[in-house]
Amino acid sequence: MLASVLFFSLMNALAKLLMDRFPVTEVMFFRSLFALIPVCLSIHLGKGFAATLYTRHPWGHMGRSLIGLTTMVAMFWSFHLLPLGDAIALNFAAPLFLTALSVPLLGEKVGIHRWSAVLVGFAGVLIIVQPSGDVLNLGAIIALCGALTNALAMITIRQLSRTEPPDTIVFYFTLLTTVLLGLTLPFSWVTPDPLDWLLLVAIGLLGGCGQLMLTRAYSLAPAAVVAPLNYTSLLLAVGFGWLIWSEVPTVTMAIGAAVVMASGLYILHRETRRRAAASQTLPPGDGD
């Protein structure tokens, strides 16, 4: 999950630079198109295309892709409609939705300690970005819809991972979103120059690697445990903001970051203790 956060943070920084000159859908298209390179390489080095592309759940992949595409559109759109701080704060409501949905949809048990830690983590996000009071508008609705669909995407990944390998999930998501976004290009095409092409290729490669890591993370651990690690992307965002746009972090930013990191670590601590206690109560050979 931490590797995924790094790749996606780099991708987002490049995308922010490119969206000043290119339509959102065009940037998203190349993010998906060139992401097929690391995805196909991972398949080739793994079980091969014949074994990986076979699936018993084509409609599950279609649903996951549509939800993921909706999340991507909502996230980038919210950055255009809202101040960046407001958009980030609202998009980071996803772990709250995810924690709630993981109980009825995945059957996972989330105790009061982890519920409280996630709420504290979201409070830390609000401290960092200091969203303005004027958020009840179209941009806020789009951002919250993106947070909800992001949580649903993680739920579908978790469900598909019970029978589908991570490479299979990532491949169909990347392929289907590329095709769907390609349909929009005739209506909003801007021709890239050589440097822009390099950045667009980099966005796709970073996105593909990040997606592989993300899918693998959710196949290895409960959603309510993995999701809070995404908060660490805020620290990377601060670093990129300082290096690229000369945005100097404030004391409030440092305090909020500390709260967010502490909440994520506490959730991992509680999960480790819970698993250790469960293993001790099982007879030998019955534990994971």
Short mmCIF file of C-alpha atoms in Angstrom, two decimals:
data_model
loop_
_atom_site.label_atom_id
_atom_site.label_comp_id
_atom_site.label_asym_id
_atom_site.label_seq_id
_atom_site.Cartn_x
_atom_site.Cartn_y
_atom_site.Cartn_z
CA MET A 1 0.00 0.00 0.00
CA LEU A 2 2.84 2.40 0.80
CA ALA A 3 4.48 1.66 -2.57
CA SER A 4 1.13 2.30 -4.24
CA VAL A 5 0.84 5.64 -2.44
CA LEU A 6 4.27 6.69 -3.71
CA PHE A 7 3.48 5.81 -7.34
CA PHE A 8 0.09 7.49 -7.27
CA SER A 9 1.49 10.60 -5.58
CA LEU A 10 4.08 11.00 -8.33
CA MET A 11 1.38 10.42 -10.92
CA ASN A 12 -0.91 13.04 -9.37
CA ALA A 13 1.86 15.64 -9.29
CA LEU A 14 2.53 15.13 -13.01
CA ALA A 15 -1.17 15.13 -13.80
CA LYS A 16 -1.63 18.43 -11.99
CA LEU A 17 1.07 19.94 -14.19
CA LEU A 18 -0.46 18.58 -17.40
CA MET A 19 -4.07 19.49 -16.65
CA ASP A 20 -3.19 23.14 -17.05
CA ARG A 21 -2.85 22.45 -20.81
CA PHE A 22 -4.85 19.29 -21.49
CA PRO A 23 -8.46 18.18 -20.87
CA VAL A 24 -8.97 15.94 -17.87
CA THR A 25 -10.27 13.06 -20.00
CA GLU A 26 -7.19 13.15 -22.25
CA VAL A 27 -4.81 12.97 -19.29
CA MET A 28 -6.88 10.12 -17.82
CA PHE A 29 -6.82 8.27 -21.16
CA PHE A 30 -3.02 8.24 -21.34
CA ARG A 31 -2.86 7.32 -17.67
CA SER A 32 -4.83 4.17 -18.53
CA LEU A 33 -3.24 3.48 -21.92
CA PHE A 34 0.40 3.50 -20.82
CA ALA A 35 -0.50 1.75 -17.57
CA LEU A 36 -1.07 -1.32 -19.72
CA ILE A 37 2.72 -1.59 -20.16
CA PRO A 38 3.64 -2.53 -16.55
CA VAL A 39 0.42 -4.49 -16.21
CA CYS A 40 1.16 -6.65 -19.27
CA LEU A 41 4.79 -7.04 -18.17
CA SER A 42 3.63 -8.27 -14.77
CA ILE A 43 1.34 -10.78 -16.47
CA HIS A 44 4.11 -11.97 -18.82
CA LEU A 45 6.54 -12.50 -15.94
CA GLY A 46 3.85 -14.16 -13.86
CA LYS A 47 1.38 -16.83 -14.93
CA GLY A 48 1.16 -15.68 -18.54
CA PHE A 49 -1.70 -14.19 -20.53
CA ALA A 50 -3.65 -17.42 -21.09
CA ALA A 51 -3.98 -18.13 -17.38
CA THR A 52 -4.37 -14.51 -16.29
CA LEU A 53 -6.98 -13.36 -18.81
CA TYR A 54 -9.30 -16.26 -18.05
CA THR A 55 -12.03 -15.12 -15.68
CA ARG A 56 -15.24 -16.53 -14.30
CA HIS A 57 -16.54 -13.08 -13.37
CA PRO A 58 -16.55 -10.82 -16.47
CA TRP A 59 -19.43 -8.74 -15.13
CA GLY A 60 -17.62 -8.30 -11.85
CA HIS A 61 -14.67 -6.80 -13.73
CA MET A 62 -17.00 -4.57 -15.72
CA GLY A 63 -18.63 -3.30 -12.56
CA ARG A 64 -15.27 -2.71 -10.89
CA SER A 65 -14.04 -0.82 -13.96
CA LEU A 66 -17.10 1.41 -14.18
CA ILE A 67 -16.88 2.23 -10.47
CA GLY A 68 -13.15 2.92 -10.75
CA LEU A 69 -13.62 5.13 -13.80
CA THR A 70 -16.34 7.09 -12.00
CA THR A 71 -13.94 7.60 -9.10
CA MET A 72 -11.20 8.91 -11.40
CA VAL A 73 -13.55 11.33 -13.14
CA ALA A 74 -15.00 12.60 -9.87
CA MET A 75 -11.58 13.07 -8.28
CA PHE A 76 -10.14 15.12 -11.15
CA TRP A 77 -13.38 17.01 -11.66
CA SER A 78 -13.54 17.99 -8.00
CA PHE A 79 -10.06 19.48 -8.28
CA HIS A 80 -11.42 21.78 -10.98
CA LEU A 81 -14.61 22.74 -9.14
CA LEU A 82 -13.19 23.27 -5.64
CA PRO A 83 -10.14 24.79 -4.00
CA LEU A 84 -7.57 22.02 -3.83
CA GLY A 85 -7.73 21.86 -0.02
CA ASP A 86 -11.50 21.38 0.00
CA ALA A 87 -11.33 18.71 -2.70
CA ILE A 88 -8.61 16.72 -0.94
CA ALA A 89 -10.45 16.84 2.38
CA LEU A 90 -13.70 15.58 0.86
CA ASN A 91 -12.01 12.88 -1.24
CA PHE A 92 -10.37 11.55 1.90
CA ALA A 93 -13.79 10.69 3.29
CA ALA A 94 -13.31 7.40 1.38
CA PRO A 95 -11.84 5.46 4.37
CA LEU A 96 -14.93 6.38 6.39
CA PHE A 97 -17.23 5.00 3.67
CA LEU A 98 -14.93 2.01 3.27
CA THR A 99 -14.96 1.14 6.95
CA ALA A 100 -18.75 1.32 7.06
CA LEU A 101 -19.25 -0.70 3.86
CA SER A 102 -16.69 -3.37 4.74
CA VAL A 103 -18.99 -4.56 7.53
CA PRO A 104 -22.16 -5.40 5.51
CA LEU A 105 -20.48 -6.12 2.15
CA LEU A 106 -17.38 -8.01 3.26
CA GLY A 107 -18.45 -9.32 6.63
CA GLU A 108 -15.39 -7.80 8.31
CA LYS A 109 -15.51 -6.87 11.97
CA VAL A 110 -14.47 -3.34 12.85
CA GLY A 111 -14.24 -2.50 16.54
CA ILE A 112 -14.78 0.79 18.30
CA HIS A 113 -11.02 1.41 18.48
CA ARG A 114 -10.55 1.31 14.71
CA TRP A 115 -13.75 3.26 14.12
CA SER A 116 -12.45 5.95 16.44
CA ALA A 117 -9.00 5.95 14.84
CA VAL A 118 -10.45 6.42 11.35
CA LEU A 119 -12.59 9.32 12.58
CA VAL A 120 -9.55 10.89 14.22
CA GLY A 121 -7.61 10.41 11.01
CA PHE A 122 -10.27 12.24 9.05
CA ALA A 123 -10.17 15.03 11.61
CA GLY A 124 -6.43 15.21 10.96
CA VAL A 125 -7.11 15.56 7.23
CA LEU A 126 -9.40 18.50 7.98
CA ILE A 127 -6.71 20.08 10.14
CA ILE A 128 -4.19 19.76 7.31
CA VAL A 129 -6.23 21.15 4.46
CA GLN A 130 -8.37 23.58 6.50
CA PRO A 131 -11.34 23.42 4.11
CA SER A 132 -13.39 26.58 3.79
CA GLY A 133 -16.92 26.79 5.04
CA ASP A 134 -18.39 27.13 1.55
CA VAL A 135 -18.41 23.48 0.55
CA LEU A 136 -22.12 22.79 0.03
CA ASN A 137 -22.02 23.12 -3.76
CA LEU A 138 -21.68 20.97 -6.86
CA GLY A 139 -17.96 20.51 -6.28
CA ALA A 140 -18.53 19.13 -2.79
CA ILE A 141 -21.19 16.73 -4.04
CA ILE A 142 -18.86 15.49 -6.81
CA ALA A 143 -15.97 15.04 -4.36
CA LEU A 144 -18.11 13.10 -1.87
CA CYS A 145 -19.48 10.93 -4.69
CA GLY A 146 -15.87 10.22 -5.67
CA ALA A 147 -15.05 9.23 -2.10
CA LEU A 148 -18.04 6.90 -2.00
CA THR A 149 -17.26 5.25 -5.34
CA ASN A 150 -13.62 4.92 -4.29
CA ALA A 151 -14.75 2.95 -1.26
CA LEU A 152 -17.01 0.82 -3.45
CA ALA A 153 -14.09 0.18 -5.83
CA MET A 154 -12.00 -1.10 -2.95
CA ILE A 155 -14.88 -3.32 -1.86
CA THR A 156 -15.20 -4.83 -5.34
CA ILE A 157 -11.43 -5.43 -5.44
CA ARG A 158 -11.65 -7.24 -2.13
CA GLN A 159 -14.56 -9.38 -3.36
CA LEU A 160 -12.95 -10.20 -6.71
CA SER A 161 -9.68 -11.07 -4.96
CA ARG A 162 -11.36 -14.08 -3.38
CA THR A 163 -11.28 -15.87 -6.75
CA GLU A 164 -9.37 -13.60 -9.16
CA PRO A 165 -5.58 -12.96 -9.18
CA PRO A 166 -4.49 -9.33 -8.71
CA ASP A 167 -3.06 -9.12 -12.26
CA THR A 168 -6.41 -10.18 -13.72
CA ILE A 169 -8.28 -7.47 -11.82
CA VAL A 170 -5.80 -4.77 -12.79
CA PHE A 171 -5.64 -5.81 -16.45
CA TYR A 172 -9.38 -5.67 -17.08
CA PHE A 173 -9.74 -2.41 -15.17
CA THR A 174 -6.95 -0.78 -17.15
CA LEU A 175 -8.14 -2.12 -20.51
CA LEU A 176 -11.78 -1.19 -20.04
CA THR A 177 -11.06 2.32 -18.76
CA THR A 178 -8.71 2.91 -21.71
CA VAL A 179 -11.42 1.94 -24.17
CA LEU A 180 -14.10 4.04 -22.47
CA LEU A 181 -11.88 7.12 -22.15
CA GLY A 182 -10.70 6.70 -25.75
CA LEU A 183 -14.27 7.33 -26.89
CA THR A 184 -14.03 10.89 -25.53
CA LEU A 185 -10.85 11.90 -27.39
CA PRO A 186 -12.47 13.15 -30.63
CA PHE A 187 -14.40 15.70 -28.59
CA SER A 188 -11.50 17.16 -26.56
CA TRP A 189 -8.15 16.40 -28.22
CA VAL A 190 -5.08 18.59 -27.66
CA THR A 191 -1.89 17.48 -29.45
CA PRO A 192 1.02 16.95 -26.99
CA ASP A 193 4.55 18.17 -27.70
CA PRO A 194 7.58 15.85 -27.14
CA LEU A 195 7.99 16.79 -23.46
CA ASP A 196 4.29 16.34 -22.84
CA TRP A 197 4.46 12.87 -24.39
CA LEU A 198 7.19 11.91 -21.92
CA LEU A 199 5.09 13.13 -19.00
CA LEU A 200 2.00 11.32 -20.28
CA VAL A 201 3.95 8.08 -20.61
CA ALA A 202 5.31 8.54 -17.09
CA ILE A 203 1.80 9.09 -15.72
CA GLY A 204 0.65 5.83 -17.25
CA LEU A 205 3.62 3.82 -16.01
CA LEU A 206 3.27 5.21 -12.49
CA GLY A 207 -0.47 4.61 -12.51
CA GLY A 208 -0.09 1.03 -13.69
CA CYS A 209 2.52 0.21 -11.04
CA GLY A 210 0.44 1.92 -8.38
CA GLN A 211 -2.66 -0.02 -9.39
CA LEU A 212 -0.79 -3.34 -9.21
CA MET A 213 0.43 -2.54 -5.70
CA LEU A 214 -2.99 -1.29 -4.59
CA THR A 215 -4.83 -4.38 -5.79
CA ARG A 216 -2.24 -6.62 -4.18
CA ALA A 217 -2.56 -4.76 -0.88
CA TYR A 218 -6.32 -5.24 -0.72
CA SER A 219 -5.95 -8.94 -1.53
CA LEU A 220 -3.60 -9.40 1.43
CA ALA A 221 -5.32 -7.49 4.24
CA PRO A 222 -8.77 -6.37 5.41
CA ALA A 223 -9.98 -3.19 3.76
CA ALA A 224 -10.45 -1.30 7.03
CA VAL A 225 -6.77 -1.92 7.88
CA VAL A 226 -5.18 -1.15 4.50
CA ALA A 227 -7.18 1.99 3.67
CA PRO A 228 -5.77 4.29 6.42
CA LEU A 229 -2.26 3.90 5.01
CA ASN A 230 -3.43 6.02 2.11
CA TYR A 231 -3.21 8.99 4.48
CA THR A 232 0.55 8.96 4.01
CA SER A 233 -0.02 10.41 0.56
CA LEU A 234 -0.68 13.72 2.31
CA LEU A 235 2.93 13.87 3.42
CA LEU A 236 4.11 13.24 -0.13
CA ALA A 237 1.70 15.89 -1.41
CA VAL A 238 3.28 18.40 0.96
CA GLY A 239 6.74 17.50 -0.32
CA PHE A 240 5.78 17.80 -3.97
CA GLY A 241 3.94 21.04 -3.30
CA TRP A 242 7.07 22.51 -1.72
CA LEU A 243 9.43 21.26 -4.44
CA ILE A 244 7.29 22.07 -7.49
CA TRP A 245 5.02 24.95 -6.50
CA SER A 246 7.00 26.42 -3.55
CA GLU A 247 4.13 25.69 -1.15
CA VAL A 248 5.67 25.88 2.33
CA PRO A 249 4.00 23.62 4.94
CA THR A 250 2.46 25.38 7.92
CA VAL A 251 2.45 24.41 11.58
CA THR A 252 -1.17 23.38 11.16
CA MET A 253 -0.13 21.07 8.33
CA ALA A 254 2.49 19.42 10.55
CA ILE A 255 0.00 18.91 13.39
CA GLY A 256 -2.62 17.44 11.07
CA ALA A 257 -0.08 15.12 9.46
CA ALA A 258 0.97 13.85 12.88
CA VAL A 259 -2.65 13.11 13.78
CA VAL A 260 -3.25 11.26 10.52
CA MET A 261 -0.10 9.16 10.79
CA ALA A 262 -0.84 8.33 14.44
CA SER A 263 -4.34 7.15 13.60
CA GLY A 264 -3.08 4.91 10.79
CA LEU A 265 -0.41 3.36 13.01
CA TYR A 266 -2.92 2.81 15.80
CA ILE A 267 -5.25 0.92 13.46
CA LEU A 268 -2.39 -1.34 12.41
CA HIS A 269 -1.49 -1.86 16.07
CA ARG A 270 -5.06 -2.86 16.96
CA GLU A 271 -5.26 -5.24 13.99
CA THR A 272 -1.97 -6.89 14.95
CA ARG A 273 -3.14 -7.40 18.54
CA ARG A 274 -6.50 -8.77 17.36
CA ARG A 275 -4.89 -11.32 15.04
CA ALA A 276 -2.40 -12.36 17.70
CA ALA A 277 -5.19 -12.89 20.21
CA ALA A 278 -7.24 -14.89 17.69
CA SER A 279 -4.28 -17.13 16.88
CA GLN A 280 -3.68 -17.88 20.56
CA THR A 281 -7.30 -18.98 21.07
CA LEU A 282 -7.25 -21.47 18.16
CA PRO A 283 -5.99 -25.04 18.47
CA PRO A 284 -2.61 -25.74 16.84
CA GLY A 285 -2.93 -25.92 13.06
CA ASP A 286 -6.20 -23.96 12.89
CA GLY A 287 -4.69 -20.48 12.60
CA ASP A 288 -3.37 -18.66 9.52
#
